[in-house]
C-alpha positions as a Markdown table, in Angstrom:
| # | Residue | x | y | z |
|---|---|---|---|---|
| 1 | Met | 0.0 | 0.0 | 0.0 |
| 2 | Glu | 2.8 | 2.4 | 0.8 |
| 3 | Ser | 4.4 | 1.9 | -2.5 |
| 4 | Ala | 1.3 | 3.3 | -4.3 |
| 5 | Lys | 1.4 | 6.5 | -2.3 |
| 6 | Ile | 3.2 | 9.7 | -3.2 |
| 7 | Glu | 6.2 | 10.0 | -0.9 |
| 8 | Lys | 8.3 | 12.9 | 0.3 |
| 9 | Glu | 12.0 | 12.4 | 0.6 |
| 10 | Glu | 14.1 | 14.1 | 3.2 |
| 11 | Asp | 15.0 | 16.9 | 0.8 |
| 12 | Gly | 11.3 | 17.9 | 0.6 |
| 13 | Val | 10.9 | 16.9 | -3.1 |
| 14 | Thr | 7.7 | 15.0 | -3.9 |
| 15 | Arg | 8.3 | 11.7 | -5.6 |
| 16 | Phe | 5.8 | 9.7 | -7.8 |
| 17 | Pro | 5.9 | 6.0 | -8.0 |
| 18 | Arg | 7.0 | 4.6 | -11.3 |
| 19 | Gly | 3.6 | 3.1 | -12.0 |
| 20 | Ile | 1.9 | 6.5 | -11.9 |
| 21 | Leu | 4.6 | 8.1 | -14.1 |
| 22 | Phe | 4.0 | 5.4 | -16.7 |
| 23 | Tyr | 0.3 | 6.1 | -16.8 |
| 24 | Ile | 0.9 | 9.8 | -17.1 |
| 25 | Leu | 3.4 | 9.3 | -20.0 |
| 26 | Phe | 1.0 | 6.8 | -21.7 |
| 27 | Ile | -2.0 | 9.2 | -21.4 |
| 28 | Gly | 0.1 | 12.1 | -22.6 |
| 29 | Ile | 1.4 | 10.3 | -25.6 |
| 30 | Leu | -2.1 | 9.0 | -26.4 |
| 31 | Phe | -3.7 | 12.4 | -26.2 |
| 32 | Ser | -0.9 | 14.0 | -28.2 |
| 33 | Thr | -1.3 | 11.3 | -30.9 |
| 34 | Phe | -5.0 | 11.9 | -31.0 |
| 35 | Leu | -4.5 | 15.7 | -31.4 |
| 36 | Phe | -1.9 | 15.0 | -34.1 |
| 37 | Leu | -4.3 | 12.7 | -36.1 |
| 38 | Leu | -7.1 | 15.2 | -35.7 |
| 39 | Val | -5.0 | 18.2 | -36.9 |
| 40 | Arg | -3.5 | 16.1 | -39.7 |
| 41 | Glu | -6.9 | 15.1 | -41.0 |
| 42 | Trp | -7.9 | 18.8 | -41.0 |
| 43 | Glu | -4.7 | 19.7 | -42.9 |
| 44 | Gln | -5.3 | 17.0 | -45.5 |
| 45 | Gln | -8.9 | 18.2 | -46.0 |
| 46 | Gln | -7.6 | 21.8 | -46.5 |
| 47 | Thr | -5.0 | 20.5 | -49.0 |
| 48 | Gln | -7.6 | 18.6 | -50.9 |
| 49 | Ile | -9.9 | 21.7 | -51.0 |
| 50 | Arg | -7.1 | 23.9 | -52.3 |
| 51 | Phe | -5.9 | 21.3 | -54.8 |
| 52 | Glu | -9.4 | 20.8 | -56.3 |
| 53 | Ala | -9.9 | 24.6 | -56.4 |
| 54 | Asp | -6.7 | 25.1 | -58.3 |
| 55 | Ala | -7.5 | 22.3 | -60.7 |
| 56 | Ser | -11.0 | 23.6 | -61.2 |
| 57 | Ser | -9.6 | 27.0 | -62.1 |
| 58 | Tyr | -7.6 | 25.4 | -64.8 |
| 59 | Val | -10.7 | 23.8 | -66.3 |
| 60 | Val | -12.5 | 27.2 | -66.2 |
| 61 | Ala | -9.6 | 28.8 | -68.0 |
| 62 | Ile | -9.8 | 26.2 | -70.8 |
| 63 | His | -13.5 | 26.7 | -71.0 |
| 64 | Asn | -13.1 | 30.4 | -71.4 |
| 65 | Glu | -10.5 | 30.0 | -74.1 |
| 66 | Ile | -12.8 | 27.7 | -76.1 |
| 67 | Asp | -15.4 | 30.4 | -75.8 |
| 68 | Arg | -13.0 | 32.9 | -77.3 |
| 69 | His | -12.4 | 30.5 | -80.2 |
| 70 | Gln | -16.1 | 30.1 | -80.7 |
| 71 | Glu | -16.6 | 33.9 | -80.8 |
| 72 | Ala | -13.8 | 34.2 | -83.4 |
| 73 | Val | -15.1 | 31.4 | -85.7 |
| 74 | Thr | -18.7 | 32.8 | -85.4 |
| 75 | Ala | -17.4 | 36.2 | -86.4 |
| 76 | Ile | -15.8 | 34.7 | -89.5 |
| 77 | Ala | -19.0 | 32.9 | -90.4 |
| 78 | Ser | -21.1 | 36.0 | -89.9 |
| 79 | Phe | -18.8 | 38.1 | -92.0 |
| 80 | His | -19.0 | 35.7 | -94.9 |
| 81 | Arg | -22.8 | 35.2 | -94.6 |
| 82 | Leu | -23.4 | 39.0 | -94.6 |
| 83 | Ser | -21.2 | 39.6 | -97.6 |
| 84 | Asp | -22.7 | 39.0 | -101.0 |
| 85 | Glu | -19.3 | 38.1 | -102.5 |
| 86 | Thr | -16.5 | 38.0 | -100.0 |
| 87 | Ser | -13.2 | 38.7 | -101.7 |
| 88 | Arg | -9.9 | 37.3 | -100.6 |
| 89 | Ala | -8.7 | 40.8 | -99.7 |
| 90 | Ala | -11.7 | 41.4 | -97.5 |
| 91 | Phe | -11.4 | 38.0 | -95.8 |
| 92 | Ser | -7.7 | 38.5 | -95.2 |
| 93 | Ala | -8.3 | 42.0 | -93.6 |
| 94 | Phe | -11.1 | 40.8 | -91.4 |
| 95 | Ala | -9.4 | 37.5 | -90.3 |
| 96 | Ser | -6.0 | 39.3 | -89.7 |
| 97 | Ala | -7.7 | 41.6 | -87.2 |
| 98 | Ile | -9.1 | 38.7 | -85.2 |
| 99 | Leu | -5.7 | 36.9 | -85.3 |
| 100 | Leu | -4.2 | 39.7 | -83.3 |
| 101 | Glu | -6.1 | 38.4 | -80.3 |
| 102 | His | -5.3 | 34.7 | -80.8 |
| 103 | Asp | -1.7 | 33.6 | -80.5 |
| 104 | Asp | -2.7 | 30.0 | -80.4 |
| 105 | Thr | -4.4 | 30.1 | -83.8 |
| 106 | Gln | -2.8 | 28.5 | -86.8 |
| 107 | Ala | -5.3 | 29.9 | -89.3 |
| 108 | Phe | -8.8 | 31.0 | -90.0 |
| 109 | Glu | -10.3 | 29.5 | -93.2 |
| 110 | Trp | -13.3 | 29.5 | -95.5 |
| 111 | Ala | -14.2 | 26.2 | -97.1 |
| 112 | Pro | -17.1 | 26.4 | -99.6 |
| 113 | Arg | -19.2 | 23.5 | -100.8 |
| 114 | Val | -18.1 | 22.9 | -104.4 |
| 115 | Leu | -20.0 | 20.4 | -106.6 |
| 116 | His | -17.9 | 18.4 | -109.0 |
| 117 | Ala | -19.2 | 20.4 | -112.0 |
| 118 | Ala | -17.8 | 23.6 | -110.5 |
| 119 | Arg | -14.4 | 22.3 | -109.5 |
| 120 | Val | -12.6 | 23.6 | -112.6 |
| 121 | Glu | -14.2 | 27.0 | -112.2 |
| 122 | Tyr | -13.0 | 27.3 | -108.6 |
| 123 | Glu | -9.5 | 26.3 | -109.5 |
| 124 | Val | -9.4 | 28.8 | -112.4 |
| 125 | Arg | -10.6 | 31.6 | -110.2 |
| 126 | Ala | -7.9 | 30.9 | -107.7 |
| 127 | His | -5.3 | 30.9 | -110.5 |
| 128 | Gln | -6.6 | 34.3 | -111.6 |
| 129 | Ala | -6.3 | 35.6 | -108.0 |
| 130 | Gly | -2.5 | 34.9 | -108.2 |
| 131 | Tyr | -2.3 | 31.3 | -106.9 |
| 132 | Ser | -1.1 | 29.6 | -110.0 |
| 133 | Gly | -0.4 | 26.3 | -108.3 |
| 134 | Phe | -3.8 | 26.1 | -106.7 |
| 135 | Arg | -5.6 | 22.7 | -107.0 |
| 136 | Phe | -8.0 | 20.6 | -104.9 |
| 137 | Thr | -5.7 | 18.3 | -102.9 |
| 138 | Glu | -5.9 | 15.3 | -100.4 |
| 139 | Arg | -3.5 | 13.2 | -98.5 |
| 140 | Ala | -2.2 | 10.0 | -100.1 |
| 141 | Ile | -1.5 | 6.9 | -98.1 |
| 142 | Asp | 2.1 | 7.9 | -97.7 |
| 143 | Gly | 1.1 | 11.3 | -96.4 |
| 144 | Glu | 2.0 | 13.3 | -99.5 |
| 145 | Leu | -0.4 | 15.9 | -100.8 |
| 146 | Val | -1.8 | 14.9 | -104.2 |
| 147 | Arg | -4.5 | 16.0 | -106.5 |
| 148 | Ala | -8.0 | 15.2 | -105.1 |
| 149 | Leu | -9.8 | 12.3 | -106.6 |
| 150 | Pro | -13.1 | 13.1 | -108.4 |
| 151 | Arg | -16.2 | 13.0 | -106.1 |
| 152 | Asp | -19.7 | 14.5 | -106.0 |
| 153 | Glu | -18.7 | 17.5 | -103.8 |
| 154 | Tyr | -15.6 | 19.0 | -102.2 |
| 155 | Phe | -14.9 | 21.3 | -99.3 |
| 156 | Pro | -11.5 | 22.8 | -100.2 |
| 157 | Val | -9.8 | 25.4 | -98.1 |
| 158 | Tyr | -10.4 | 28.4 | -100.4 |
| 159 | Tyr | -9.4 | 31.3 | -98.2 |
| 160 | Val | -6.8 | 31.0 | -95.5 |
| 161 | Glu | -5.3 | 33.7 | -93.2 |
| 162 | Pro | -2.4 | 34.0 | -92.7 |
| 163 | Tyr | -1.3 | 32.4 | -96.0 |
| 164 | Gly | 2.4 | 32.4 | -95.0 |
| 165 | Gly | 3.0 | 29.1 | -93.1 |
| 166 | Asn | -0.3 | 27.6 | -94.4 |
| 167 | Glu | 0.5 | 27.2 | -98.1 |
| 168 | Glu | -0.1 | 23.5 | -98.0 |
| 169 | Ala | -3.6 | 24.0 | -96.5 |
| 170 | Leu | -4.9 | 26.1 | -99.4 |
| 171 | Gly | -6.9 | 23.8 | -101.7 |
| 172 | Phe | -7.0 | 20.9 | -99.2 |
| 173 | Asp | -10.3 | 19.1 | -99.4 |
| 174 | Leu | -11.5 | 18.8 | -95.8 |
| 175 | Ala | -13.9 | 16.0 | -96.7 |
| 176 | Ser | -11.1 | 13.8 | -97.9 |
| 177 | Asp | -10.0 | 13.1 | -94.4 |
| 178 | Pro | -12.3 | 10.9 | -92.2 |
| 179 | Val | -11.8 | 12.9 | -89.0 |
| 180 | Arg | -12.5 | 16.2 | -90.7 |
| 181 | Arg | -15.4 | 14.8 | -92.7 |
| 182 | Lys | -17.1 | 13.5 | -89.6 |
| 183 | Ala | -16.9 | 16.9 | -88.0 |
| 184 | Leu | -18.2 | 18.5 | -91.2 |
| 185 | Glu | -21.2 | 16.2 | -91.3 |
| 186 | Gln | -22.0 | 16.8 | -87.6 |
| 187 | Ala | -21.9 | 20.6 | -88.0 |
| 188 | Arg | -23.9 | 20.5 | -91.2 |
| 189 | Asp | -26.7 | 18.3 | -89.8 |
| 190 | Ser | -26.9 | 20.1 | -86.5 |
| 191 | Gly | -26.4 | 23.7 | -87.6 |
| 192 | Glu | -24.1 | 24.1 | -84.6 |
| 193 | Ile | -20.4 | 24.6 | -84.1 |
| 194 | Val | -18.5 | 21.3 | -83.9 |
| 195 | Val | -15.0 | 20.6 | -82.7 |
| 196 | Ser | -13.0 | 17.9 | -84.4 |
| 197 | Arg | -10.9 | 15.2 | -82.8 |
| 198 | Arg | -7.1 | 15.8 | -82.6 |
| 199 | Ile | -5.5 | 15.9 | -86.0 |
| 200 | Arg | -2.1 | 16.2 | -87.5 |
| 201 | Leu | -2.1 | 19.7 | -89.0 |
| 202 | Val | -1.6 | 19.9 | -92.7 |
| 203 | Gln | 0.5 | 23.0 | -92.1 |
| 204 | Ile | 2.6 | 21.6 | -89.2 |
| 205 | Gly | 3.7 | 18.0 | -89.2 |
| 206 | Gly | 4.9 | 17.8 | -85.6 |
| 207 | Gln | 2.0 | 19.2 | -83.5 |
| 208 | Tyr | -1.5 | 18.2 | -82.9 |
| 209 | Gly | -4.3 | 20.6 | -83.5 |
| 210 | Tyr | -8.1 | 20.7 | -83.5 |
| 211 | Leu | -10.6 | 22.3 | -85.9 |
| 212 | Met | -13.7 | 24.3 | -85.0 |
| 213 | Phe | -16.3 | 24.3 | -87.8 |
| 214 | Lys | -19.2 | 26.7 | -88.1 |
| 215 | Pro | -21.6 | 25.8 | -91.0 |
| 216 | Val | -22.9 | 28.7 | -93.2 |
| 217 | Tyr | -26.2 | 28.2 | -95.1 |
| 218 | Val | -27.5 | 30.0 | -98.2 |
| 219 | Ser | -30.8 | 30.9 | -96.5 |
| 220 | Asp | -30.9 | 33.2 | -93.5 |
| 221 | Ala | -34.2 | 31.6 | -92.5 |
| 222 | Pro | -34.2 | 29.0 | -89.7 |
| 223 | Leu | -33.7 | 25.5 | -91.2 |
| 224 | Gln | -35.8 | 23.1 | -89.2 |
| 225 | Thr | -34.8 | 19.8 | -90.8 |
| 226 | Val | -31.6 | 18.0 | -91.5 |
| 227 | Glu | -32.6 | 17.7 | -95.2 |
| 228 | Ala | -33.1 | 21.4 | -95.4 |
| 229 | Arg | -29.7 | 22.1 | -93.8 |
| 230 | Arg | -28.0 | 19.7 | -96.2 |
| 231 | Glu | -29.7 | 21.3 | -99.2 |
| 232 | Gln | -28.9 | 24.9 | -98.1 |
| 233 | Leu | -25.3 | 24.3 | -97.0 |
| 234 | Gln | -22.9 | 26.9 | -98.5 |
| 235 | Gly | -19.7 | 26.1 | -96.7 |
| 236 | Tyr | -17.8 | 26.3 | -93.5 |
| 237 | Ala | -16.0 | 29.0 | -91.5 |
| 238 | Leu | -13.3 | 27.3 | -89.4 |
| 239 | Gly | -10.5 | 28.0 | -87.1 |
| 240 | Val | -7.4 | 25.8 | -86.9 |
| 241 | Phe | -5.9 | 25.8 | -83.4 |
| 242 | Arg | -2.7 | 24.4 | -82.1 |
| 243 | Leu | -3.6 | 22.2 | -79.1 |
| 244 | Gly | -0.4 | 22.7 | -77.1 |
| 245 | Asp | -0.3 | 26.5 | -77.6 |
| 246 | Phe | -4.1 | 26.8 | -77.0 |
| 247 | Ile | -3.9 | 25.1 | -73.6 |
| 248 | Asp | -0.7 | 26.9 | -72.7 |
| 249 | Glu | -2.3 | 30.2 | -73.5 |
| 250 | Ala | -5.4 | 29.4 | -71.4 |
| 251 | Leu | -3.3 | 28.4 | -68.4 |
| 252 | Gln | -0.7 | 31.2 | -68.5 |
| 253 | Asp | -3.0 | 33.5 | -66.5 |
| 254 | Ser | -3.9 | 30.9 | -63.9 |
| 255 | Ala | -3.0 | 32.0 | -60.4 |
| 256 | His | -1.5 | 28.6 | -59.6 |
| 257 | Glu | 1.2 | 26.8 | -61.5 |
| 258 | Thr | 2.1 | 23.9 | -59.3 |
| 259 | Leu | -0.1 | 21.1 | -60.8 |
| 260 | Asp | 0.7 | 18.4 | -63.3 |
| 261 | Val | -2.1 | 18.2 | -65.9 |
| 262 | Trp | -3.1 | 15.6 | -68.5 |
| 263 | Val | -5.9 | 16.3 | -71.1 |
| 264 | Tyr | -7.5 | 13.5 | -73.0 |
| 265 | Asp | -10.3 | 13.4 | -75.6 |
| 266 | Gln | -12.9 | 10.7 | -74.8 |
| 267 | Val | -13.3 | 9.4 | -78.3 |
| 268 | Ala | -15.2 | 6.3 | -77.4 |
| 269 | Ser | -16.4 | 4.3 | -74.4 |
| 270 | Gly | -13.3 | 3.4 | -72.6 |
| 271 | Ser | -11.0 | 4.9 | -75.2 |
| 272 | Arg | -9.1 | 8.2 | -74.8 |
| 273 | Glu | -6.6 | 10.1 | -76.9 |
| 274 | Leu | -3.9 | 12.1 | -75.2 |
| 275 | Leu | -4.1 | 15.8 | -76.2 |
| 276 | Tyr | -1.8 | 17.5 | -73.8 |
| 277 | His | 0.6 | 17.0 | -70.9 |
| 278 | Arg | 2.4 | 19.6 | -68.8 |
| 279 | Ser | 4.6 | 18.8 | -65.8 |
| 280 | Ala | 5.2 | 21.5 | -63.2 |
| 281 | Glu | 8.5 | 19.8 | -62.3 |
| 282 | Gln | 9.9 | 20.5 | -65.8 |
| 283 | Asn | 9.2 | 24.2 | -65.7 |
| 284 | Lys | 5.8 | 23.7 | -67.2 |
| 285 | Glu | 7.2 | 22.5 | -70.4 |
| 286 | Arg | 4.7 | 20.4 | -72.3 |
| 287 | Glu | 5.5 | 17.3 | -74.2 |
| 288 | Asp | 5.0 | 18.1 | -77.9 |
| 289 | Glu | 5.0 | 14.4 | -78.9 |
| 290 | Leu | 2.4 | 13.6 | -76.3 |
| 291 | Val | 4.1 | 10.4 | -75.2 |
| 292 | Lys | 3.5 | 10.6 | -71.5 |
| 293 | Pro | 0.2 | 9.1 | -70.4 |
| 294 | Phe | -1.1 | 9.7 | -66.9 |
| 295 | Thr | 0.6 | 7.8 | -64.2 |
| 296 | Ser | 0.6 | 8.6 | -60.5 |
| 297 | Thr | 1.3 | 6.8 | -57.2 |
| 298 | Ser | -0.3 | 9.7 | -55.3 |
| 299 | Asp | -3.8 | 9.3 | -53.8 |
| 300 | Leu | -4.3 | 13.0 | -54.4 |
| 301 | Thr | -5.7 | 13.3 | -57.9 |
| 302 | Trp | -8.7 | 15.0 | -59.4 |
| 303 | Glu | -10.5 | 14.4 | -62.7 |
| 304 | Ala | -13.0 | 16.6 | -64.5 |
| 305 | Val | -14.9 | 16.3 | -67.8 |
| 306 | Leu | -15.5 | 19.3 | -70.1 |
| 307 | Glu | -18.1 | 18.8 | -72.8 |
| 308 | Arg | -18.1 | 21.4 | -75.6 |
| 309 | His | -19.2 | 21.3 | -79.2 |
| 310 | Gly | -19.4 | 17.5 | -79.5 |
| 311 | Arg | -16.3 | 16.6 | -77.6 |
| 312 | Gln | -15.6 | 15.3 | -74.1 |
| 313 | Trp | -12.3 | 16.4 | -72.8 |
| 314 | Val | -11.1 | 14.7 | -69.7 |
| 315 | Phe | -8.7 | 16.6 | -67.4 |
| 316 | Ile | -6.6 | 14.7 | -64.8 |
| 317 | Phe | -4.6 | 16.6 | -62.2 |
| 318 | Lys | -2.1 | 15.7 | -59.6 |
| 319 | Pro | -0.1 | 17.9 | -57.3 |
| 320 | Ser | 3.6 | 18.5 | -57.9 |
| 321 | Ser | 6.2 | 18.3 | -55.1 |
| 322 | Ala | 6.2 | 22.1 | -55.1 |
| 323 | Phe | 2.5 | 22.2 | -54.3 |
| 324 | Leu | 2.9 | 19.6 | -51.6 |
| 325 | Asn | 5.8 | 21.5 | -50.1 |
| 326 | Val | 3.6 | 24.6 | -49.8 |
| 327 | Glu | 0.9 | 22.5 | -48.2 |
| 328 | Ser | 3.2 | 20.6 | -45.9 |
| 329 | Leu | 1.7 | 19.1 | -42.7 |
| 330 | Trp | 3.7 | 21.2 | -40.3 |
| 331 | Arg | 0.8 | 22.0 | -37.9 |
| 332 | Ser | 0.1 | 18.4 | -37.0 |
| 333 | Arg | 3.8 | 17.7 | -36.5 |
| 334 | Leu | 4.1 | 20.8 | -34.2 |
| 335 | Val | 1.1 | 19.6 | -32.2 |
| 336 | Leu | 2.7 | 16.1 | -31.8 |
| 337 | Ser | 6.1 | 17.4 | -30.8 |
| 338 | Val | 4.8 | 20.0 | -28.3 |
| 339 | Gly | 2.3 | 17.5 | -26.9 |
| 340 | Ile | 5.0 | 14.9 | -26.2 |
């Protein structure tokens, strides 16, 4: 019984039995650990909230940039529809003014619907405008541009701005390529803007791009049926956008630059095409060849889907080490060390 009591030594100092000291130490460590876990959970929740907020701001930036593309292509379509006979000079002047606001744009183009009987006439008119080598072209199996094969109708790039750097695009029959043709048909039948899948640009062999098509009809009256839209189709206004530059431009004004991002196009159920990847660890340099699919051992990832103009773009984010360093769990460690 006496060993369980607090004793006073001759020097007046109070001594605790070892059993009581053990319980005090055990309860102290247990309570400190409980506080550590509680604070760490709060810190992790705050990190998750900020991470998702930063990632969400990226998606909003992409959404806004697509809206800017839509406004530009719509302006090109309206300009052509309101002009009785748009000349190359007028198209060039109008498109050049819009290009000043779009550094990610490869070109703005006009592609008329040309029936086979009018093919020679269009080629001759282009020759008379100073483009002596103009012809309707398509890609051969080996990738070379060749004279387009005869078919019922064509959608050649007839006006392009700027012309410099886009010489190969002039005369290219958009309907000769399956990816472009599918987007053309969707835009024609719906009457709405349609965005294509990723494509290898005719102008640039090494970078992916996407096309945004706006159909233009002969009649200004509302066309209620698919048959009427097919009959009244005059052509397409389109923008050619470089995917890497487009996403870079959208993200350059983002407040946070410490996330790794992957962008995929959901082309089919369970099938995705990689459009873009940027690593914060590599000074935000993107991979032009798009060879790095998403991989991560971190539990902290966030995925979002952006649906616009017939496409589903999937965004996957994960935090870089720089982000995690900023969001380090120092409060919980402090609580644990002070508690002990």
